[in-house]
Structures are given as C-alpha cells and as structure tokens.
PDB file of C-alpha atoms in Angstrom:
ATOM      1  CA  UNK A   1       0.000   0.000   0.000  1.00  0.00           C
ATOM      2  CA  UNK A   2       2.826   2.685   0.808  1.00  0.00           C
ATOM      3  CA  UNK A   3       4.669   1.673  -2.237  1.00  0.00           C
ATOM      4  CA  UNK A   4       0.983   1.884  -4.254  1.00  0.00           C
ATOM      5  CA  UNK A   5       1.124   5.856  -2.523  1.00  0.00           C
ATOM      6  CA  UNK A   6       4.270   6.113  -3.261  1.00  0.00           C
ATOM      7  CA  UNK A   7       3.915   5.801  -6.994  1.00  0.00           C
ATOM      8  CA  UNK A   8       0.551   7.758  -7.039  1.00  0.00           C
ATOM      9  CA  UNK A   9       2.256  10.506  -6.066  1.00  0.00           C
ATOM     10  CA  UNK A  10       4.898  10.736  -8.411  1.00  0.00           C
ATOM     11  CA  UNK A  11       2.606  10.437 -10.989  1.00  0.00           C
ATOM     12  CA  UNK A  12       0.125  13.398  -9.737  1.00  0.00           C
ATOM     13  CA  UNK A  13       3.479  15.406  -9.808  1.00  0.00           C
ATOM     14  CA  UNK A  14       3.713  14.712 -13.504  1.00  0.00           C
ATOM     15  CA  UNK A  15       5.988  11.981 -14.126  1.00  0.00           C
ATOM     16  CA  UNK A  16       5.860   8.818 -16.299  1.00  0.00           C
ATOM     17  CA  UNK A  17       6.529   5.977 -13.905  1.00  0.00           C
ATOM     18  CA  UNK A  18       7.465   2.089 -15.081  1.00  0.00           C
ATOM     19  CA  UNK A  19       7.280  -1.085 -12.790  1.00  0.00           C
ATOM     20  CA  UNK A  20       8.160  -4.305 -13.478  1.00  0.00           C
ATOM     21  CA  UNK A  21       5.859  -6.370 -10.942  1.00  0.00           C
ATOM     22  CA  UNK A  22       4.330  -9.541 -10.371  1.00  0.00           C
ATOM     23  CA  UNK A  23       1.869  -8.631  -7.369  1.00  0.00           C
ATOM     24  CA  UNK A  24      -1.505  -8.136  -8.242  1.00  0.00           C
ATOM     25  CA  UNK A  25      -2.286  -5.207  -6.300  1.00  0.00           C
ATOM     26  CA  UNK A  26       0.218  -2.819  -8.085  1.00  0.00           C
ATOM     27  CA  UNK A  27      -0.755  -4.202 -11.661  1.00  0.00           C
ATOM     28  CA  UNK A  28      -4.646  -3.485 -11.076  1.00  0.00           C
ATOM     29  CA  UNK A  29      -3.572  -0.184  -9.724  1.00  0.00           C
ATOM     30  CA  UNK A  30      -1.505   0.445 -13.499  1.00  0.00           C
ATOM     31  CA  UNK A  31      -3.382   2.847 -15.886  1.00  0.00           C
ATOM     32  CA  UNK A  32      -1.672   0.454 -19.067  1.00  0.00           C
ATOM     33  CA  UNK A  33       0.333  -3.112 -18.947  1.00  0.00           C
ATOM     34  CA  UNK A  34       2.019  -4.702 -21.391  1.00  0.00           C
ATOM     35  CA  UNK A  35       2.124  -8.255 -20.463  1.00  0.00           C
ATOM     36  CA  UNK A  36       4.673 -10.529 -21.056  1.00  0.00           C
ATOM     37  CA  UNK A  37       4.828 -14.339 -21.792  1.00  0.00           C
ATOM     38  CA  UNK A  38       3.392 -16.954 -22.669  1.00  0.00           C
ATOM     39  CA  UNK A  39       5.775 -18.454 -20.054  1.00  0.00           C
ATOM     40  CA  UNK A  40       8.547 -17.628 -18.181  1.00  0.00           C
ATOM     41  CA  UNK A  41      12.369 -18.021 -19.672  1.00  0.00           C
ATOM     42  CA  UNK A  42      13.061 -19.435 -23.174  1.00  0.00           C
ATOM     43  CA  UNK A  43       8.768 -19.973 -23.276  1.00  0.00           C
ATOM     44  CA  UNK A  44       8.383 -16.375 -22.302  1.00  0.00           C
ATOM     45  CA  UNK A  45       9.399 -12.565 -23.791  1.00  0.00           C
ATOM     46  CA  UNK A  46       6.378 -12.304 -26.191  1.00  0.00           C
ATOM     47  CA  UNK A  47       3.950  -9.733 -25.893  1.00  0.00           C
ATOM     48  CA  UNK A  48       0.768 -11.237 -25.030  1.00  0.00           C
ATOM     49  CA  UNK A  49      -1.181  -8.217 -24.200  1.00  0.00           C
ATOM     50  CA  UNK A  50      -1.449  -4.286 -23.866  1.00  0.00           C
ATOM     51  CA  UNK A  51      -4.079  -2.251 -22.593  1.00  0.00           C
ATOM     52  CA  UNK A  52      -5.631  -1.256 -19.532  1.00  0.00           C
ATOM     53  CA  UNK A  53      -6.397  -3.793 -16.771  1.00  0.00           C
ATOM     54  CA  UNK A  54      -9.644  -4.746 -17.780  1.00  0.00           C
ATOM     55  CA  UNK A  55      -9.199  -5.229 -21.339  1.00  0.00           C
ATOM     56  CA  UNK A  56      -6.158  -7.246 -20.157  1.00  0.00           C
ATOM     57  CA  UNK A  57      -8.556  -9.580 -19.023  1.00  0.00           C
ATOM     58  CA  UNK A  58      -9.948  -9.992 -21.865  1.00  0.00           C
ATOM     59  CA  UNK A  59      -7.266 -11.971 -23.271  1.00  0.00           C
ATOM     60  CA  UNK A  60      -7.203 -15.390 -23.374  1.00  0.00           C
ATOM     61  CA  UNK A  61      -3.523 -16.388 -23.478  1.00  0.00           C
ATOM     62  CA  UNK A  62      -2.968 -13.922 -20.897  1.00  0.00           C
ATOM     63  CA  UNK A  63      -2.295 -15.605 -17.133  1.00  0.00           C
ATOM     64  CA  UNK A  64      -2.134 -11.729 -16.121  1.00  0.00           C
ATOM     65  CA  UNK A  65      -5.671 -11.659 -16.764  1.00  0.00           C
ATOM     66  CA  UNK A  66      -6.698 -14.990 -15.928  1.00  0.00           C
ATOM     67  CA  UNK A  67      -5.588 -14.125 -11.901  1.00  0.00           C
ATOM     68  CA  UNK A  68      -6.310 -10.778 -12.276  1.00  0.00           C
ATOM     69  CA  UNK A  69      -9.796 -10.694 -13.973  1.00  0.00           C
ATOM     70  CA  UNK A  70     -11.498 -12.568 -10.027  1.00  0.00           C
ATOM     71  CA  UNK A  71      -9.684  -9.432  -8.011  1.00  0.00           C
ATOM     72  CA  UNK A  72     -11.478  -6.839 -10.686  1.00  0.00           C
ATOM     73  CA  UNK A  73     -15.280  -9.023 -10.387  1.00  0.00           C
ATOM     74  CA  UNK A  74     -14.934  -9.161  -7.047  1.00  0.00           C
ATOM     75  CA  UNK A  75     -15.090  -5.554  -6.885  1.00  0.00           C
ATOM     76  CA  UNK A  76     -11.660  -5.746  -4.696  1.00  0.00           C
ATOM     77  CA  UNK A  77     -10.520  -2.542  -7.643  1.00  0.00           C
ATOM     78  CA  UNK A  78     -11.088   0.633  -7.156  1.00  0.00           C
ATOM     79  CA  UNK A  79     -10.829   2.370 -10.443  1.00  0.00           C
ATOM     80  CA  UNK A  80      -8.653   5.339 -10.261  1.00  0.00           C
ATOM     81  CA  UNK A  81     -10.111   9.111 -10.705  1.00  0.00           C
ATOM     82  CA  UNK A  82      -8.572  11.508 -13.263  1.00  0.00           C
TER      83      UNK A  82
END
C-alpha cells in the first residue's frame, strides 16, 4: 500500500513511472500493462497483451488476466479518478 502511494504521487506530480511487478495489487492499480509471456524463460518474452487492466482480461492467453480478472469481479478494484 505505501509503495501503491508512493507511486501515485509521483505520478500526480507529472511523471511517467514504469514497474516491473508480479503482485496483483500494483498491476490493477496500473493505468496500461504490457504483459509478457506466454511463459517464463526461453517460453516467455512475447507480448501477449497491452491495454488497460480490464481489457487485459480480456485476453485469453494472458495468465495476467486470468488471476487478475477474479480481483477486478470481485469488486476488490477501485478504479482510479482523473
């Protein structure tokens, strides 16, 4: 959660920020992905999807989506407010 604040507020300041990051919490927080994969190592490094959250779970080969997409029905998101 502090890092979550943490990254809000650079943003509100202005700046472009990039994370690399596997927990769930900061990736349904992200205004855009890009999701990499299928798999991990040599089965991995494709782009398997880009857009926001919820149209990343719209994508099938996505595992992004497939974990993320019960946080976002669950109504554990909070979409952000511009």
């Amino acid at each position: 959660k502090r890092l979550l604040n943490v990254l809000q507020r650079l943003v509100d300041k202005g700046n472009t920020v990039l994370v690399i990051e596997h927990n769930l919490d900061v990736i349904k927080s992200a205004d855009h992905l890009i999701d990499l994969g299928p798999e991990g190592g040599q089965r991995g490094g494709q782009i398997v999807g880009i857009g926001t959250p919820e149209e990343l779970c719209q994508i099938e080969q996505s595992y992004t989506g497939k974990y993320l997409r019960p946080l976002l029905e669950k109504g554990h998101y909070e979409p952000r407010e511009d």
